[in-house]
Amino acid sequence: MPKFRLAHLGLVMAALGFTAATPVIGLSTAFAAETMRAEVGKPLQDAQALMKQGKNREALAKLRDADNVSNKTANESYLIERVRAAAASAAGDNEAAAKSFETLIASGRLSAGEKDKFSEGLVGLYIRAKDYGKANAAINRQLKERDNPALRQLLIQNYYVSGNLGQAEQELRNIEKGGKLNEDQLGLLANIQLKKGDKAGYVGTIEKLAASYPKVSYWTDLLNRVVTKPGYSNRLTVDIYRLKLANSLLKKPSEFVEMAQLVLQAKAPAEALKVIGKGYKAGLLGVGAEAARHQRLKDLAEKTLAENQKNQATEEAAMLKAKDNDGLVAMGYGLVQAGQADKGLQIMQDAIKAGGLRNPEDAKLHLGQAQAVAGKKSQAITTLKSVGGNDGTADLARYWIMAINNPMG
């Protein structure tokens, strides 16, 4: 299965405007211009001087002199908290900083812009302290005032990290109602579904990832899981291989060999030669101890293709007489792979229309694949959308549509 990672906390916070230097130092506001007694002003000035020297804990101690002054005005209390917020943040005293931030936010003396920055800074303080409950409460207060996608993403991540999987999933579903989830959000949803043991939901999310953000890891996981679904038929193995080849997932010599053998059995020698050719081009076939075997397989495919081309008309006539429509579908598919698209597609369509097939959904699946090979994208998608069945055919048809619409790079 692919490894999903959470968005890095620092990146999310940076997107929100969080910085190491909390924007609270400085008293050059309208409130600073109000009258302030010397017994309050002197400790504040001394605290700021200490902060400039990097002595932030000493600054916090100095502020206690100002705290001890009786009958402070609202402005004096506000300015003390403002300096304390800066000193505590710089000193790494998250608890003291958070209390000051909360006081400042509730004071009614911050501008709208400052209130947003302090509110976001408060979230950062709580997250660094791993107090996700308070962080999420602070986030939700802000989201009630204005929507912020980065902040909402942080909320979801906090729910996930703190083990509140149900709430995290609900938040993602709410976003999904308004539009598509992005790759990070889908990855987080997949993580949640894995933790909850929701196999069907997980596969559905992987389908969305493979459809919109095609990667080897998504496609590999998706195709590995479809074969384990209840009722899956092993006769579709060749079609799994076709999807793997289309998405550049074949990485071993044995995989190229097995696929070539399977498509030969499916009476598509031209396709077998394409598979073998890709294996040779990748440097996986024609080398090592199995090189001679690879050559024999290539020779067999070439010989079979030549015989098919020589006997095609005779065999087609015999199948038509015997009403062997399964054989005709296979023949038509082989012709498309051999470059005779129009003729091959017509044979397949006529055979499917005639009926009497052992696996009619397979036949439609193969017709859609053949139309895709022939470059008839819209026809292929229409055909594939009509494929049903609960043994894997409908899943593979849907995956082919995904691969056609958004192929691997």
Short mmCIF file of C-alpha atoms in Angstrom, two decimals:
data_model
loop_
_atom_site.label_atom_id
_atom_site.label_comp_id
_atom_site.label_asym_id
_atom_site.label_seq_id
_atom_site.Cartn_x
_atom_site.Cartn_y
_atom_site.Cartn_z
CA MET A 1 0.00 0.00 0.00
CA PRO A 2 1.23 3.56 -0.61
CA LYS A 3 2.65 5.46 2.33
CA PHE A 4 0.71 8.61 3.00
CA ARG A 5 2.28 11.41 4.96
CA LEU A 6 0.60 14.20 6.84
CA ALA A 7 1.27 17.69 5.61
CA HIS A 8 4.30 19.00 7.50
CA LEU A 9 3.12 21.12 10.43
CA GLY A 10 5.66 23.84 9.67
CA LEU A 11 4.39 24.16 6.10
CA VAL A 12 0.78 24.42 7.23
CA MET A 13 1.69 27.03 9.84
CA ALA A 14 3.75 28.96 7.29
CA ALA A 15 0.73 29.01 5.00
CA LEU A 16 -1.18 30.64 7.83
CA GLY A 17 1.50 33.25 8.41
CA PHE A 18 2.96 31.78 11.59
CA THR A 19 6.57 32.84 12.14
CA ALA A 20 9.14 32.27 14.84
CA ALA A 21 9.00 35.95 15.79
CA THR A 22 5.55 36.54 17.21
CA PRO A 23 4.24 39.95 16.04
CA VAL A 24 3.65 41.41 19.48
CA ILE A 25 6.73 43.46 20.35
CA GLY A 26 6.33 47.22 20.27
CA LEU A 27 3.89 49.55 21.91
CA SER A 28 3.45 52.02 19.08
CA THR A 29 -0.33 51.77 19.02
CA ALA A 30 -3.08 54.21 19.79
CA PHE A 31 -3.33 52.64 23.21
CA ALA A 32 0.34 53.21 23.94
CA ALA A 33 -0.32 56.92 23.55
CA GLU A 34 -2.73 56.86 26.48
CA THR A 35 -1.47 58.00 29.86
CA MET A 36 0.63 55.39 31.65
CA ARG A 37 2.04 55.82 35.12
CA ALA A 38 5.75 55.63 35.66
CA GLU A 39 5.47 52.67 38.05
CA VAL A 40 3.99 50.70 35.14
CA GLY A 41 5.97 52.24 32.29
CA LYS A 42 9.40 51.76 33.90
CA PRO A 43 9.12 47.95 34.32
CA LEU A 44 7.80 47.70 30.74
CA GLN A 45 10.77 49.64 29.37
CA ASP A 46 13.17 47.56 31.46
CA ALA A 47 11.52 44.34 30.22
CA GLN A 48 11.85 45.43 26.59
CA ALA A 49 15.50 46.30 27.13
CA LEU A 50 16.12 42.83 28.54
CA MET A 51 14.35 41.26 25.59
CA LYS A 52 16.64 43.11 23.17
CA GLN A 53 19.56 41.45 24.98
CA GLY A 54 17.93 38.04 24.58
CA LYS A 55 17.14 37.86 28.31
CA ASN A 56 13.51 36.92 27.86
CA ARG A 57 13.00 35.05 31.13
CA GLU A 58 14.48 37.98 33.02
CA ALA A 59 12.04 40.20 31.15
CA LEU A 60 9.16 38.03 32.34
CA ALA A 61 10.37 38.43 35.92
CA LYS A 62 10.62 42.20 35.50
CA LEU A 63 6.99 42.33 34.31
CA ARG A 64 5.88 41.08 37.70
CA ASP A 65 6.84 44.53 39.05
CA ALA A 66 4.23 46.01 36.74
CA ASP A 67 1.72 43.31 37.68
CA ASN A 68 2.05 44.30 41.33
CA VAL A 69 0.96 47.89 40.68
CA SER A 70 -2.55 48.39 42.03
CA ASN A 71 -5.52 49.94 40.25
CA LYS A 72 -4.10 49.51 36.76
CA THR A 73 -6.08 51.01 33.89
CA ALA A 74 -7.34 48.79 31.07
CA ASN A 75 -4.67 50.28 28.82
CA GLU A 76 -1.88 49.56 31.30
CA SER A 77 -3.00 45.95 31.69
CA TYR A 78 -3.22 45.61 27.92
CA LEU A 79 0.33 46.91 27.38
CA ILE A 80 1.72 44.62 30.09
CA GLU A 81 0.13 41.59 28.41
CA ARG A 82 1.44 42.67 25.04
CA VAL A 83 5.02 42.75 26.28
CA ARG A 84 4.50 39.53 28.25
CA ALA A 85 3.19 37.77 25.13
CA ALA A 86 6.35 38.72 23.25
CA ALA A 87 8.70 37.77 26.09
CA ALA A 88 6.99 34.46 26.84
CA SER A 89 6.94 33.49 23.15
CA ALA A 90 10.63 34.29 22.77
CA ALA A 91 11.45 32.42 25.99
CA GLY A 92 9.57 29.32 24.83
CA ASP A 93 7.13 29.56 27.71
CA ASN A 94 4.14 28.41 25.69
CA GLU A 95 1.76 28.28 28.63
CA ALA A 96 2.41 31.89 29.66
CA ALA A 97 2.36 33.05 26.04
CA ALA A 98 -0.96 31.32 25.40
CA LYS A 99 -2.56 32.98 28.42
CA SER A 100 -1.36 36.39 27.23
CA PHE A 101 -2.58 35.72 23.69
CA GLU A 102 -6.01 34.74 25.00
CA THR A 103 -6.16 37.92 27.11
CA LEU A 104 -5.14 40.14 24.20
CA ILE A 105 -7.63 38.53 21.81
CA ALA A 106 -10.43 39.07 24.33
CA SER A 107 -9.36 42.66 25.10
CA GLY A 108 -11.12 44.24 22.15
CA ARG A 109 -8.05 46.45 21.63
CA LEU A 110 -6.45 44.58 18.72
CA SER A 111 -7.04 45.64 15.13
CA ALA A 112 -8.74 43.08 12.90
CA GLY A 113 -5.43 42.16 11.30
CA GLU A 114 -3.67 41.82 14.64
CA LYS A 115 -6.50 39.73 16.04
CA ASP A 116 -6.10 37.28 13.16
CA LYS A 117 -2.34 37.04 13.71
CA PHE A 118 -2.68 36.57 17.46
CA SER A 119 -5.42 33.99 16.96
CA GLU A 120 -3.28 32.01 14.53
CA GLY A 121 -0.28 32.37 16.81
CA LEU A 122 -2.36 31.00 19.69
CA VAL A 123 -3.16 27.92 17.62
CA GLY A 124 0.55 27.43 16.99
CA LEU A 125 1.32 27.68 20.70
CA TYR A 126 -1.27 25.06 21.60
CA ILE A 127 -0.08 22.70 18.86
CA ARG A 128 3.53 22.97 20.00
CA ALA A 129 2.27 22.07 23.47
CA LYS A 130 0.30 19.17 21.89
CA ASP A 131 -2.87 20.54 23.45
CA TYR A 132 -5.02 19.71 20.45
CA GLY A 133 -8.30 20.29 22.25
CA LYS A 134 -7.50 23.94 22.93
CA ALA A 135 -5.91 24.33 19.48
CA ASN A 136 -9.04 23.06 17.79
CA ALA A 137 -11.29 25.23 19.94
CA ALA A 138 -9.22 28.25 18.91
CA ILE A 139 -9.37 27.23 15.24
CA ASN A 140 -13.13 26.72 15.33
CA ARG A 141 -13.61 30.19 16.85
CA GLN A 142 -11.72 31.67 13.91
CA LEU A 143 -13.53 29.58 11.32
CA LYS A 144 -16.85 30.91 12.61
CA GLU A 145 -15.64 34.41 11.76
CA ARG A 146 -14.09 33.60 8.37
CA ASP A 147 -13.18 30.51 6.39
CA ASN A 148 -9.49 29.76 6.01
CA PRO A 149 -8.64 26.59 4.00
CA ALA A 150 -5.16 26.25 5.51
CA LEU A 151 -6.56 26.62 9.01
CA ARG A 152 -9.29 24.09 8.26
CA GLN A 153 -6.66 21.65 6.99
CA LEU A 154 -4.77 22.11 10.26
CA LEU A 155 -7.96 21.40 12.20
CA ILE A 156 -8.45 18.12 10.33
CA GLN A 157 -4.84 17.14 10.89
CA ASN A 158 -5.16 17.90 14.60
CA TYR A 159 -8.23 15.67 14.83
CA TYR A 160 -6.30 12.90 13.11
CA VAL A 161 -3.17 13.21 15.26
CA SER A 162 -5.23 13.28 18.45
CA GLY A 163 -7.12 10.12 17.42
CA ASN A 164 -10.47 11.74 16.66
CA LEU A 165 -10.79 9.93 13.34
CA GLY A 166 -14.55 10.32 13.03
CA GLN A 167 -14.40 14.09 13.33
CA ALA A 168 -11.44 14.28 10.93
CA GLU A 169 -13.33 12.26 8.33
CA GLN A 170 -16.47 14.36 8.81
CA GLU A 171 -14.50 17.56 8.18
CA LEU A 172 -13.07 16.05 4.98
CA ARG A 173 -16.54 15.01 3.84
CA ASN A 174 -17.77 18.54 4.44
CA ILE A 175 -15.03 19.89 2.19
CA GLU A 176 -15.82 17.24 -0.41
CA LYS A 177 -19.44 18.40 -0.58
CA GLY A 178 -18.18 21.72 -1.91
CA GLY A 179 -15.73 20.26 -4.42
CA LYS A 180 -12.95 17.74 -4.94
CA LEU A 181 -10.46 16.90 -2.21
CA ASN A 182 -6.83 17.59 -3.14
CA GLU A 183 -4.14 14.92 -3.05
CA ASP A 184 -3.07 15.61 0.54
CA GLN A 185 -6.67 15.54 1.73
CA LEU A 186 -7.38 12.29 -0.10
CA GLY A 187 -4.21 10.80 1.36
CA LEU A 188 -5.33 11.80 4.85
CA LEU A 189 -8.77 10.30 4.20
CA ALA A 190 -7.12 7.05 3.08
CA ASN A 191 -5.06 7.00 6.28
CA ILE A 192 -8.22 7.45 8.33
CA GLN A 193 -10.00 4.65 6.49
CA LEU A 194 -7.05 2.31 6.99
CA LYS A 195 -7.04 3.00 10.72
CA LYS A 196 -10.80 2.45 10.90
CA GLY A 197 -10.61 -0.79 8.92
CA ASP A 198 -12.88 0.62 6.21
CA LYS A 199 -11.56 -1.47 3.29
CA ALA A 200 -14.27 -0.48 0.81
CA GLY A 201 -13.88 3.21 1.64
CA TYR A 202 -10.11 2.95 1.37
CA VAL A 203 -10.27 1.39 -2.10
CA GLY A 204 -12.71 4.08 -3.20
CA THR A 205 -10.30 6.78 -2.05
CA ILE A 206 -7.35 5.08 -3.78
CA GLU A 207 -9.45 5.06 -6.95
CA LYS A 208 -9.86 8.83 -6.66
CA LEU A 209 -6.12 9.28 -6.09
CA ALA A 210 -5.22 7.09 -9.06
CA ALA A 211 -7.80 8.86 -11.23
CA SER A 212 -6.73 12.42 -10.42
CA TYR A 213 -3.11 12.01 -9.31
CA PRO A 214 -1.83 8.91 -11.15
CA LYS A 215 1.25 7.47 -9.48
CA VAL A 216 2.84 4.04 -9.43
CA SER A 217 2.07 3.61 -5.72
CA TYR A 218 -1.66 4.34 -6.14
CA TRP A 219 -2.11 2.13 -9.18
CA THR A 220 -0.10 -0.72 -7.66
CA ASP A 221 -2.19 -0.69 -4.49
CA LEU A 222 -5.43 -0.45 -6.44
CA LEU A 223 -4.68 -3.40 -8.74
CA ASN A 224 -3.32 -5.49 -5.88
CA ARG A 225 -6.54 -4.96 -3.94
CA VAL A 226 -9.01 -5.65 -6.73
CA VAL A 227 -7.77 -9.25 -7.02
CA THR A 228 -8.54 -9.83 -3.32
CA LYS A 229 -12.14 -8.66 -3.53
CA PRO A 230 -14.74 -11.37 -2.88
CA GLY A 231 -15.89 -12.95 -6.13
CA TYR A 232 -12.92 -11.81 -8.22
CA SER A 233 -12.30 -14.14 -11.18
CA ASN A 234 -8.77 -15.26 -12.06
CA ARG A 235 -9.66 -15.28 -15.75
CA LEU A 236 -9.19 -11.50 -15.57
CA THR A 237 -5.47 -11.84 -14.77
CA VAL A 238 -4.54 -10.93 -18.33
CA ASP A 239 -6.61 -7.74 -18.01
CA ILE A 240 -4.87 -6.84 -14.75
CA TYR A 241 -1.59 -7.17 -16.62
CA ARG A 242 -2.87 -4.95 -19.42
CA LEU A 243 -3.65 -2.20 -16.92
CA LYS A 244 -0.26 -2.67 -15.28
CA LEU A 245 1.48 -2.32 -18.64
CA ALA A 246 -0.59 0.76 -19.51
CA ASN A 247 0.49 2.36 -16.22
CA SER A 248 4.16 1.34 -16.44
CA LEU A 249 3.88 -1.01 -13.45
CA LEU A 250 5.73 -4.02 -14.90
CA LYS A 251 9.19 -4.00 -13.31
CA LYS A 252 10.39 -7.63 -13.35
CA PRO A 253 11.41 -9.91 -16.25
CA SER A 254 8.99 -12.56 -14.96
CA GLU A 255 6.09 -10.10 -15.22
CA PHE A 256 6.81 -9.37 -18.90
CA VAL A 257 7.16 -13.10 -19.60
CA GLU A 258 3.94 -14.05 -17.84
CA MET A 259 1.96 -11.30 -19.55
CA ALA A 260 3.32 -12.27 -22.97
CA GLN A 261 2.32 -15.88 -22.36
CA LEU A 262 -1.16 -14.88 -21.22
CA VAL A 263 -1.89 -12.70 -24.24
CA LEU A 264 -0.58 -15.45 -26.50
CA GLN A 265 -3.12 -17.77 -24.89
CA ALA A 266 -5.74 -15.06 -25.50
CA LYS A 267 -4.88 -15.24 -29.23
CA ALA A 268 -3.21 -11.82 -29.39
CA PRO A 269 0.33 -12.56 -30.62
CA ALA A 270 0.85 -8.99 -31.88
CA GLU A 271 0.18 -7.76 -28.35
CA ALA A 272 2.60 -10.38 -27.00
CA LEU A 273 5.30 -9.02 -29.29
CA LYS A 274 4.63 -5.47 -28.01
CA VAL A 275 5.01 -6.69 -24.43
CA ILE A 276 8.20 -8.57 -25.22
CA GLY A 277 9.56 -5.57 -27.11
CA LYS A 278 9.00 -3.33 -24.10
CA GLY A 279 10.76 -5.86 -21.90
CA TYR A 280 13.75 -5.86 -24.23
CA LYS A 281 13.77 -2.07 -24.43
CA ALA A 282 13.75 -1.84 -20.64
CA GLY A 283 16.77 -4.15 -20.48
CA LEU A 284 14.80 -6.78 -18.56
CA LEU A 285 14.46 -9.38 -21.31
CA GLY A 286 17.17 -10.87 -23.52
CA VAL A 287 19.78 -10.74 -20.77
CA GLY A 288 21.03 -13.05 -18.04
CA ALA A 289 20.45 -16.75 -17.59
CA GLU A 290 16.91 -16.54 -19.05
CA ALA A 291 17.94 -14.79 -22.27
CA ALA A 292 17.49 -17.90 -24.41
CA ARG A 293 14.00 -18.48 -22.97
CA HIS A 294 13.06 -14.91 -23.76
CA GLN A 295 14.20 -15.38 -27.35
CA ARG A 296 12.14 -18.58 -27.69
CA LEU A 297 9.08 -16.72 -26.44
CA LYS A 298 9.68 -13.95 -28.95
CA ASP A 299 10.12 -16.50 -31.76
CA LEU A 300 6.87 -18.23 -30.75
CA ALA A 301 4.95 -14.95 -30.78
CA GLU A 302 6.31 -14.06 -34.23
CA LYS A 303 5.47 -17.52 -35.58
CA THR A 304 1.96 -17.43 -34.12
CA LEU A 305 1.30 -13.98 -35.57
CA ALA A 306 2.43 -15.10 -39.03
CA GLU A 307 0.17 -18.18 -38.87
CA ASN A 308 -2.78 -16.10 -37.71
CA GLN A 309 -2.36 -13.64 -40.56
CA LYS A 310 -2.08 -16.50 -43.06
CA ASN A 311 -5.15 -18.36 -41.80
CA GLN A 312 -7.28 -15.43 -40.65
CA ALA A 313 -9.91 -15.54 -43.39
CA THR A 314 -10.36 -19.32 -43.14
CA GLU A 315 -10.62 -19.28 -39.35
CA GLU A 316 -13.06 -16.36 -39.40
CA ALA A 317 -15.33 -18.18 -41.82
CA ALA A 318 -15.23 -21.33 -39.68
CA MET A 319 -16.08 -19.35 -36.50
CA LEU A 320 -18.96 -17.58 -38.22
CA LYS A 321 -20.36 -20.90 -39.37
CA ALA A 322 -20.00 -22.40 -35.90
CA LYS A 323 -21.33 -19.22 -34.27
CA ASP A 324 -18.21 -19.16 -32.14
CA ASN A 325 -18.65 -15.55 -31.04
CA ASP A 326 -16.15 -15.88 -28.20
CA GLY A 327 -13.53 -16.88 -30.73
CA LEU A 328 -14.51 -14.00 -32.98
CA VAL A 329 -14.17 -11.48 -30.14
CA ALA A 330 -10.67 -12.80 -29.45
CA MET A 331 -9.81 -12.70 -33.14
CA GLY A 332 -11.04 -9.15 -33.50
CA TYR A 333 -9.03 -8.02 -30.50
CA GLY A 334 -5.92 -9.67 -31.95
CA LEU A 335 -6.45 -7.90 -35.27
CA VAL A 336 -6.69 -4.51 -33.54
CA GLN A 337 -3.39 -5.19 -31.76
CA ALA A 338 -1.90 -6.20 -35.13
CA GLY A 339 -2.81 -2.83 -36.65
CA GLN A 340 -6.06 -3.79 -38.41
CA ALA A 341 -8.24 -1.67 -36.14
CA ASP A 342 -11.32 -1.11 -38.29
CA LYS A 343 -11.64 -4.75 -39.30
CA GLY A 344 -10.94 -6.05 -35.81
CA LEU A 345 -13.38 -3.70 -34.08
CA GLN A 346 -16.14 -4.58 -36.55
CA ILE A 347 -15.64 -8.30 -35.92
CA MET A 348 -15.80 -7.74 -32.16
CA GLN A 349 -18.91 -5.56 -32.33
CA ASP A 350 -20.73 -8.00 -34.60
CA ALA A 351 -19.88 -10.95 -32.34
CA ILE A 352 -21.04 -9.13 -29.21
CA LYS A 353 -24.27 -8.11 -30.91
CA ALA A 354 -24.88 -11.73 -32.00
CA GLY A 355 -24.70 -12.84 -28.36
CA GLY A 356 -24.26 -16.34 -27.02
CA LEU A 357 -21.03 -15.38 -25.24
CA ARG A 358 -19.69 -17.22 -22.21
CA ASN A 359 -18.73 -13.94 -20.51
CA PRO A 360 -20.46 -11.03 -22.26
CA GLU A 361 -19.08 -8.45 -19.81
CA ASP A 362 -15.54 -9.63 -20.56
CA ALA A 363 -16.24 -9.16 -24.26
CA LYS A 364 -17.34 -5.55 -23.70
CA LEU A 365 -14.29 -4.97 -21.51
CA HIS A 366 -12.03 -6.22 -24.31
CA LEU A 367 -13.88 -4.17 -26.92
CA GLY A 368 -13.29 -1.04 -24.81
CA GLN A 369 -9.61 -1.91 -24.48
CA ALA A 370 -9.36 -2.49 -28.22
CA GLN A 371 -11.05 0.84 -28.98
CA ALA A 372 -8.55 2.54 -26.68
CA VAL A 373 -5.66 0.84 -28.50
CA ALA A 374 -7.17 2.04 -31.79
CA GLY A 375 -7.20 5.64 -30.51
CA LYS A 376 -10.99 5.82 -30.32
CA LYS A 377 -11.09 7.36 -26.84
CA SER A 378 -14.71 8.48 -26.65
CA GLN A 379 -16.00 5.18 -28.03
CA ALA A 380 -13.81 3.26 -25.61
CA ILE A 381 -15.14 5.20 -22.63
CA THR A 382 -18.75 4.69 -23.74
CA THR A 383 -18.18 0.95 -24.10
CA LEU A 384 -16.34 0.62 -20.79
CA LYS A 385 -19.10 2.49 -18.95
CA SER A 386 -21.52 -0.22 -20.08
CA VAL A 387 -19.50 -3.06 -18.50
CA GLY A 388 -21.14 -4.67 -15.49
CA GLY A 389 -20.46 -7.72 -13.36
CA ASN A 390 -19.36 -8.28 -9.79
CA ASP A 391 -16.38 -10.52 -10.50
CA GLY A 392 -13.95 -7.71 -11.27
CA THR A 393 -14.97 -6.77 -14.81
CA ALA A 394 -16.81 -3.60 -13.79
CA ASP A 395 -13.89 -2.54 -11.58
CA LEU A 396 -11.37 -3.04 -14.36
CA ALA A 397 -13.58 -1.20 -16.86
CA ARG A 398 -13.74 1.75 -14.47
CA TYR A 399 -9.96 1.64 -14.03
CA TRP A 400 -9.47 1.65 -17.79
CA ILE A 401 -11.54 4.81 -18.03
CA MET A 402 -9.30 6.35 -15.35
CA ALA A 403 -6.19 5.32 -17.27
CA ILE A 404 -7.56 6.71 -20.54
CA ASN A 405 -8.60 10.03 -19.05
CA ASN A 406 -5.48 10.61 -16.98
CA PRO A 407 -2.63 8.33 -18.09
CA MET A 408 0.59 7.95 -16.19
CA GLY A 409 3.24 10.40 -17.40
#
